[in-house]
JSON list of C-alpha atoms in Angstrom, two decimals:
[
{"chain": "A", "resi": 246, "resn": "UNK", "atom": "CA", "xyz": [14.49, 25.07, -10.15]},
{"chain": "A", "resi": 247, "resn": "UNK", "atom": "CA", "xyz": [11.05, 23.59, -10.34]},
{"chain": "A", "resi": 248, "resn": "UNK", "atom": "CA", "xyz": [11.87, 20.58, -12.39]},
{"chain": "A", "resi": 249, "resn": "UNK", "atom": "CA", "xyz": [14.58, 19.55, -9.81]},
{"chain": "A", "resi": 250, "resn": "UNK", "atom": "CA", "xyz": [12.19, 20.49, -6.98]},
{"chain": "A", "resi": 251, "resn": "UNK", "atom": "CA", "xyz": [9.59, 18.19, -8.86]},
{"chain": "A", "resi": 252, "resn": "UNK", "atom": "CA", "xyz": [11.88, 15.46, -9.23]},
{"chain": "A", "resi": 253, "resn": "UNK", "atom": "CA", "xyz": [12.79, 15.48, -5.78]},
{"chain": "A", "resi": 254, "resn": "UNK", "atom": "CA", "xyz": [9.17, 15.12, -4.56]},
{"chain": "A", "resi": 255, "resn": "UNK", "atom": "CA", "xyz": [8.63, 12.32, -6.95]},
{"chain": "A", "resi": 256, "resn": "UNK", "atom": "CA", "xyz": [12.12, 10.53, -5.86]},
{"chain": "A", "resi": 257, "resn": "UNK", "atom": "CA", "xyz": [10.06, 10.68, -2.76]},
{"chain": "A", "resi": 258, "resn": "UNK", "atom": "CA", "xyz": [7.08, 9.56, -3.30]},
{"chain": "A", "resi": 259, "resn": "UNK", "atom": "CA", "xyz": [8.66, 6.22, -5.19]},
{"chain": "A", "resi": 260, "resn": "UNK", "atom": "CA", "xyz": [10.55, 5.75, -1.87]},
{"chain": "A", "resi": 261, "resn": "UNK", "atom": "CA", "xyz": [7.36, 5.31, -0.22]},
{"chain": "A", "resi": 262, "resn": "UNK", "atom": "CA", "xyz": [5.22, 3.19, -3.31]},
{"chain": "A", "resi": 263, "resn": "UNK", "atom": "CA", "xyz": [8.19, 2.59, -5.20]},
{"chain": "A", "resi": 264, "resn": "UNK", "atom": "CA", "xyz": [8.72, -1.30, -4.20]},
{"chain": "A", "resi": 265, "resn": "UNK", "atom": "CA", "xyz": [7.91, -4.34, -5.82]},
{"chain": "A", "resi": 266, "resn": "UNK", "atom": "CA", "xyz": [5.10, -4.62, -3.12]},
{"chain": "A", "resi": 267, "resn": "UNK", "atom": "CA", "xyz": [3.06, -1.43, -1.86]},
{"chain": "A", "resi": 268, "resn": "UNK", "atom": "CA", "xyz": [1.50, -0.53, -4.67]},
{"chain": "A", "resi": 269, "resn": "UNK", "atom": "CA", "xyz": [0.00, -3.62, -5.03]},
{"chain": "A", "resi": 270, "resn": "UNK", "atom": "CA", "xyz": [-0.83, -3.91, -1.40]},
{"chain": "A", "resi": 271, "resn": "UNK", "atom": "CA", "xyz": [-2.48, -0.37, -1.22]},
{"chain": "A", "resi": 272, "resn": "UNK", "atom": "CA", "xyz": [-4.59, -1.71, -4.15]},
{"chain": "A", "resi": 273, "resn": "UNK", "atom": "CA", "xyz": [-6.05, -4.02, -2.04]},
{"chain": "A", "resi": 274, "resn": "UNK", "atom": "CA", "xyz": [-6.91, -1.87, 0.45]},
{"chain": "A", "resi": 275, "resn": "UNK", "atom": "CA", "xyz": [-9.25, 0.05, -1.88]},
{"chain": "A", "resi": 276, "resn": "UNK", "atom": "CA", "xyz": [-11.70, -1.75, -1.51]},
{"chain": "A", "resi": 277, "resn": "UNK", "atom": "CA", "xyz": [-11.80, -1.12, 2.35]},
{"chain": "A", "resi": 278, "resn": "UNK", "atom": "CA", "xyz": [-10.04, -2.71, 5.21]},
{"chain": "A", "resi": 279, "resn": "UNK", "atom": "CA", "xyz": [-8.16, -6.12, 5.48]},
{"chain": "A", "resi": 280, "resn": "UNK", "atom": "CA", "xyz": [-6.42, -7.98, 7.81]},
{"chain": "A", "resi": 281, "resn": "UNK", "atom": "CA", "xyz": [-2.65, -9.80, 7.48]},
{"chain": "A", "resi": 282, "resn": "UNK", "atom": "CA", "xyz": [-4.30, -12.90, 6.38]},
{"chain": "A", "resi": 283, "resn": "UNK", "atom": "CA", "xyz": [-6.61, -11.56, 3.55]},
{"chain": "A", "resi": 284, "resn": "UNK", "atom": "CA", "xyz": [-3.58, -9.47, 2.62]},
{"chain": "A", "resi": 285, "resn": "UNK", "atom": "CA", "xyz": [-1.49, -12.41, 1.82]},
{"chain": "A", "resi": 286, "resn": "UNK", "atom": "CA", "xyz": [-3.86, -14.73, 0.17]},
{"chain": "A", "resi": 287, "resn": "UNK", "atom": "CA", "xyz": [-4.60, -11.45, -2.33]},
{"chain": "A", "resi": 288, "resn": "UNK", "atom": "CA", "xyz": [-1.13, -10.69, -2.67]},
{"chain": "A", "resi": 289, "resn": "UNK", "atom": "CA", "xyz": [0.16, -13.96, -4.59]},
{"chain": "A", "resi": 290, "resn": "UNK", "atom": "CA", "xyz": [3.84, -14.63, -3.96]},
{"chain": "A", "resi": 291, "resn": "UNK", "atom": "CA", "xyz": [4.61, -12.11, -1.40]},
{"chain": "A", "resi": 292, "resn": "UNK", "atom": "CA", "xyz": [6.70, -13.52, 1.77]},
{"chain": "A", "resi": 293, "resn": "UNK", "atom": "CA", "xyz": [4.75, -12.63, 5.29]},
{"chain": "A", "resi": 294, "resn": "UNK", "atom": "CA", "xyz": [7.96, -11.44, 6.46]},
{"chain": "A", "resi": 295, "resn": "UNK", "atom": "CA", "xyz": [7.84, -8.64, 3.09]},
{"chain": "A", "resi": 296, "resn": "UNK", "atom": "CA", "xyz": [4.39, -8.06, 3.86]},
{"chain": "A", "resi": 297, "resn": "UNK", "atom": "CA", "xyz": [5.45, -6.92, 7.27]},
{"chain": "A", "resi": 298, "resn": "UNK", "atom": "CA", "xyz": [8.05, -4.91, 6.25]},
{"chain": "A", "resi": 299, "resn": "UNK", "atom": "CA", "xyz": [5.58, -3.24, 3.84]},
{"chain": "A", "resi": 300, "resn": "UNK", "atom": "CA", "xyz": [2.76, -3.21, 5.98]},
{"chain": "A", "resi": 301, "resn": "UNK", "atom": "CA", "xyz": [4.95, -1.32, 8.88]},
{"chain": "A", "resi": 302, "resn": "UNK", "atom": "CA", "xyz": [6.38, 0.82, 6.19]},
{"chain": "A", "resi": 303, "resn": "UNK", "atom": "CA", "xyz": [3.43, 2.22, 4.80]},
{"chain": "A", "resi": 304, "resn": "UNK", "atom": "CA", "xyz": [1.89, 2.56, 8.45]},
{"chain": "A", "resi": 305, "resn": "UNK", "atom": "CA", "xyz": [4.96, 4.56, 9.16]},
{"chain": "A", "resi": 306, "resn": "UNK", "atom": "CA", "xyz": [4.86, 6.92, 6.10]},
{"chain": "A", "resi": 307, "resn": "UNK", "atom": "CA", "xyz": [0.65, 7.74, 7.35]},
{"chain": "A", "resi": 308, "resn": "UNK", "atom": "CA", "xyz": [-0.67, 5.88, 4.64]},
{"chain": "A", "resi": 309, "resn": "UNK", "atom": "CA", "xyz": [-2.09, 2.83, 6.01]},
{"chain": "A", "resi": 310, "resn": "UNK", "atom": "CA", "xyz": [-3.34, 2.30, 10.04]},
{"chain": "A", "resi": 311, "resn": "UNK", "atom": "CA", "xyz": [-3.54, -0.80, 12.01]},
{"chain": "A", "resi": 312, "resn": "UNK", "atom": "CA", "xyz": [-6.66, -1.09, 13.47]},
{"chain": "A", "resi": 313, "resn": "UNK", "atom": "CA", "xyz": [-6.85, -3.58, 16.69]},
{"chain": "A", "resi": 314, "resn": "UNK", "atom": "CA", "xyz": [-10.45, -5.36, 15.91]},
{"chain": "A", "resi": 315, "resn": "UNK", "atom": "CA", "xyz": [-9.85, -8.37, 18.94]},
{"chain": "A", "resi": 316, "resn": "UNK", "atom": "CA", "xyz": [-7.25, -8.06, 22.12]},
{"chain": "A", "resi": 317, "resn": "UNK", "atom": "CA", "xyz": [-6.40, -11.94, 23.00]},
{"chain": "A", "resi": 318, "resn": "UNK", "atom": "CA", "xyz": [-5.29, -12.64, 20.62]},
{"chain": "A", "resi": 319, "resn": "UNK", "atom": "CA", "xyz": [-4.11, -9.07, 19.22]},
{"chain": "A", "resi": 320, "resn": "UNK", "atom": "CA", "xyz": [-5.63, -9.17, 15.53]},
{"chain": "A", "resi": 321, "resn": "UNK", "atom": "CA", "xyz": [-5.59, -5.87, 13.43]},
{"chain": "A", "resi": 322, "resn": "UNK", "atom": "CA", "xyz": [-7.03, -4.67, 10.23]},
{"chain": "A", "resi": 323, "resn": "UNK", "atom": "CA", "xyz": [-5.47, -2.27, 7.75]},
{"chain": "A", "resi": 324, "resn": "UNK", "atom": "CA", "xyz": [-6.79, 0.67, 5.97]},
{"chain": "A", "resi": 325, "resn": "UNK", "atom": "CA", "xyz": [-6.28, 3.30, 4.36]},
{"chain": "A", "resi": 326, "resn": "UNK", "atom": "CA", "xyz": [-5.68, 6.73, 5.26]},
{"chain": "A", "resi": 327, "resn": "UNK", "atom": "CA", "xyz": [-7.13, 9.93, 3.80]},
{"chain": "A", "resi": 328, "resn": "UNK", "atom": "CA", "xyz": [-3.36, 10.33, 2.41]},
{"chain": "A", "resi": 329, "resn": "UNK", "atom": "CA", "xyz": [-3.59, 6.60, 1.23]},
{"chain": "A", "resi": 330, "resn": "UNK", "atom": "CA", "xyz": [-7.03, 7.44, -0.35]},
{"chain": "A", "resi": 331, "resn": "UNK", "atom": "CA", "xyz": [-5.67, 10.06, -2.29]},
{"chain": "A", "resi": 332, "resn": "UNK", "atom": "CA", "xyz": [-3.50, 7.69, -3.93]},
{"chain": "A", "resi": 333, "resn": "UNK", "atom": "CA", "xyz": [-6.52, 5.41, -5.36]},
{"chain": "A", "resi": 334, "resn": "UNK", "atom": "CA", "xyz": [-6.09, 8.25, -8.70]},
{"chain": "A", "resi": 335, "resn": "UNK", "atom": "CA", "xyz": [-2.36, 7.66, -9.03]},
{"chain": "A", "resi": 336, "resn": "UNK", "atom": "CA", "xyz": [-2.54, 3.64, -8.77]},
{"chain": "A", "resi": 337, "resn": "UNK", "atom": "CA", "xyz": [-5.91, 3.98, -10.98]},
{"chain": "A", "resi": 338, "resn": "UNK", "atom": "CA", "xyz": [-3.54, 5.91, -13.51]},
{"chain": "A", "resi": 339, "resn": "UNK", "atom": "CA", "xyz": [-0.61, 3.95, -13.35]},
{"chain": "A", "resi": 340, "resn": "UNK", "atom": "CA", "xyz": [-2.83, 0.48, -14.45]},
{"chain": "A", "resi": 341, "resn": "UNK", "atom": "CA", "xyz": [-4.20, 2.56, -17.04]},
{"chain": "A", "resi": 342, "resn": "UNK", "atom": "CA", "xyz": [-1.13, 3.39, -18.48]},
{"chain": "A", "resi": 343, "resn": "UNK", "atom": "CA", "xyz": [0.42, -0.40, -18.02]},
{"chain": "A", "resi": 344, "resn": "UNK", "atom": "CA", "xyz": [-2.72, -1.67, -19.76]},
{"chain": "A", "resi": 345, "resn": "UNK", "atom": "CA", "xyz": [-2.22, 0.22, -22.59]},
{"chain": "A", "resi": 346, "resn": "UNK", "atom": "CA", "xyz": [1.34, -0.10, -23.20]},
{"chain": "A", "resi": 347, "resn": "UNK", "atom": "CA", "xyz": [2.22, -3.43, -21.69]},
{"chain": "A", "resi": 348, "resn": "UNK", "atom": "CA", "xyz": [-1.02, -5.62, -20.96]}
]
């Protein structure tokens, strides 16, 4: 049925933003690109090794890219993709709804 088929693409989608992490992290990455460093200073608490993980996660799923910016040494910045961009509504929604009910 529909409902099943819609709760299957939503089981999916929280796989990829579902974490403690990536939503948070793609929210920094509205504002435009940012490398590792910038990432975790923004991101208050998380571990570089979970911001990794997330980072490589998120690159995987097409929603972020690494972009090399300097060769020796190899430094990247992340941004979004046009499928990442199209989550900016969803995230924008989602603090809506959290500031309403549980700011």
């Amino acid at each position: 049925t529909s409902v099943e088929n819609r709760a299957g693409c939503l089981q999916s989608a929280l796989a990829v933003i579902g974490d403690k992490w990536s939503a948070l992290l793609l929210g920094q990455l509205v504002s435009g690109q940012k490398t590792f460093g910038e990432l975790e200073t923004e991101l208050d608490g998380i571990s570089p090794r979970t911001l990794s993980a997330r980072l490589t996660k998120l690159e995987q799923a097409e929603i972020i890219v690494k972009n090399q910016y300097n060769s020796h040494p190899p430094r990247y910045k992340y941004d979004l993709t046009l499928k990442g961009k199209e989550l900016q509504e969803v995230l924008q929604n989602m603090a809506t709804w959290g500031e309403k009910y549980h700011a």
